[in-house]
Short mmCIF file of C-alpha atoms in Angstrom, two decimals:
data_model
loop_
_atom_site.label_atom_id
_atom_site.label_comp_id
_atom_site.label_asym_id
_atom_site.label_seq_id
_atom_site.Cartn_x
_atom_site.Cartn_y
_atom_site.Cartn_z
CA UNK C 1 -0.02 -0.03 0.01
CA UNK C 2 1.02 3.56 -0.42
CA UNK C 3 2.67 5.10 2.60
CA UNK C 4 0.66 8.31 2.31
CA UNK C 5 -2.64 6.31 2.10
CA UNK C 6 -1.64 4.35 5.24
CA UNK C 7 -0.82 7.66 7.07
CA UNK C 8 -4.26 9.07 6.32
CA UNK C 9 -6.18 5.83 7.11
CA UNK C 10 -4.54 4.85 10.41
CA UNK C 11 -3.35 6.75 13.50
CA UNK C 12 -0.26 4.72 13.33
CA UNK C 13 0.83 1.49 11.42
CA UNK C 14 3.54 -1.01 11.06
CA UNK C 15 3.94 -3.52 8.25
CA UNK C 16 1.40 -5.82 9.98
CA UNK C 17 -1.00 -3.64 12.10
CA UNK C 18 -2.97 -0.45 11.49
CA UNK C 19 -4.37 1.34 14.49
CA UNK C 20 -7.86 2.79 13.95
CA UNK C 21 -8.51 3.99 17.50
CA UNK C 22 -6.43 4.45 20.67
CA UNK C 23 -7.67 6.11 23.75
CA UNK C 24 -7.52 5.43 27.52
CA UNK C 25 -10.17 2.60 27.41
CA UNK C 26 -9.26 0.53 24.28
CA UNK C 27 -7.07 0.21 21.16
CA UNK C 28 -8.76 -1.02 17.98
CA UNK C 29 -6.30 -2.31 15.24
CA UNK C 30 -6.62 -4.06 11.92
CA UNK C 31 -4.35 -6.86 10.85
CA UNK C 32 -3.27 -5.54 7.52
CA UNK C 33 -4.11 -7.62 4.46
CA UNK C 34 -6.92 -9.46 6.29
CA UNK C 35 -10.40 -8.79 7.56
CA UNK C 36 -9.37 -9.45 11.15
CA UNK C 37 -9.53 -6.86 13.95
CA UNK C 38 -7.74 -6.71 17.33
CA UNK C 39 -9.51 -5.00 20.29
CA UNK C 40 -7.31 -4.28 23.39
CA UNK C 41 -9.46 -3.49 26.48
CA UNK C 42 -6.89 -1.53 28.47
CA UNK C 43 -8.79 -1.48 31.81
CA UNK C 44 -9.42 -5.22 31.75
CA UNK C 45 -6.02 -6.02 30.41
CA UNK C 46 -7.62 -8.24 27.71
CA UNK C 47 -7.02 -8.57 23.90
CA UNK C 48 -9.65 -9.94 21.55
CA UNK C 49 -9.39 -11.20 18.02
CA UNK C 50 -12.44 -10.38 15.96
CA UNK C 51 -13.20 -12.51 12.98
CA UNK C 52 -16.29 -11.61 10.78
CA UNK C 53 -19.00 -14.21 10.79
CA UNK C 54 -19.17 -14.58 6.95
CA UNK C 55 -19.06 -17.56 4.74
CA UNK C 56 -15.39 -16.91 4.21
CA UNK C 57 -14.54 -18.18 7.64
CA UNK C 58 -15.23 -21.51 9.51
CA UNK C 59 -15.36 -21.97 13.23
CA UNK C 60 -15.17 -25.12 15.30
CA UNK C 61 -15.59 -24.75 18.97
CA UNK C 62 -13.74 -27.37 21.12
CA UNK C 63 -14.26 -26.67 24.87
CA UNK C 64 -11.20 -24.49 25.74
CA UNK C 65 -10.14 -23.73 22.27
CA UNK C 66 -11.57 -22.70 18.90
CA UNK C 67 -10.42 -23.55 15.30
CA UNK C 68 -10.73 -20.60 12.95
CA UNK C 69 -10.24 -21.56 9.27
CA UNK C 70 -8.31 -24.63 10.43
CA UNK C 71 -6.01 -22.69 12.71
CA UNK C 72 -6.21 -23.76 16.35
CA UNK C 73 -6.48 -20.96 18.91
CA UNK C 74 -6.38 -21.71 22.62
CA UNK C 75 -8.89 -19.64 24.44
CA UNK C 76 -11.51 -20.34 27.07
CA UNK C 77 -13.41 -17.22 26.23
CA UNK C 78 -14.96 -16.70 22.82
CA UNK C 79 -18.45 -15.36 21.88
CA UNK C 80 -20.30 -13.78 19.01
CA UNK C 81 -21.12 -10.08 19.13
CA UNK C 82 -21.50 -7.41 16.43
CA UNK C 83 -21.44 -9.84 13.54
CA UNK C 84 -18.01 -11.13 14.62
CA UNK C 85 -16.55 -14.03 16.47
CA UNK C 86 -14.73 -12.53 19.51
CA UNK C 87 -11.86 -14.62 20.85
CA UNK C 88 -9.85 -13.61 23.87
CA UNK C 89 -6.12 -14.13 23.01
CA UNK C 90 -2.95 -13.89 25.06
CA UNK C 91 0.37 -12.31 23.92
CA UNK C 92 1.78 -15.56 22.38
CA UNK C 93 -1.35 -16.03 20.17
CA UNK C 94 -1.22 -12.35 19.32
CA UNK C 95 2.34 -12.75 17.92
CA UNK C 96 1.16 -15.68 15.84
CA UNK C 97 -1.88 -13.94 14.16
CA UNK C 98 -0.29 -10.59 13.61
#
């Protein structure tokens, strides 16, 4: 992508993440090149991976984990809200998906 376009679209960006919102409560980022979003709830200290509930993605819930498009994500907290599958992730999983 053009650097000027990225600077207009995002508050800040790296080669993998574009930040859409960053305030005292939460940080909302997009994983560039995908339709996946990251929401970091700062007060709770939790990070969620949001995957759109579309026919482009498959989900298989397995107790304390979930498979998204065949990729295994270990998480005990996942739910559907705002047309997305929300999956609580840790730092290790964050480094894998972003």
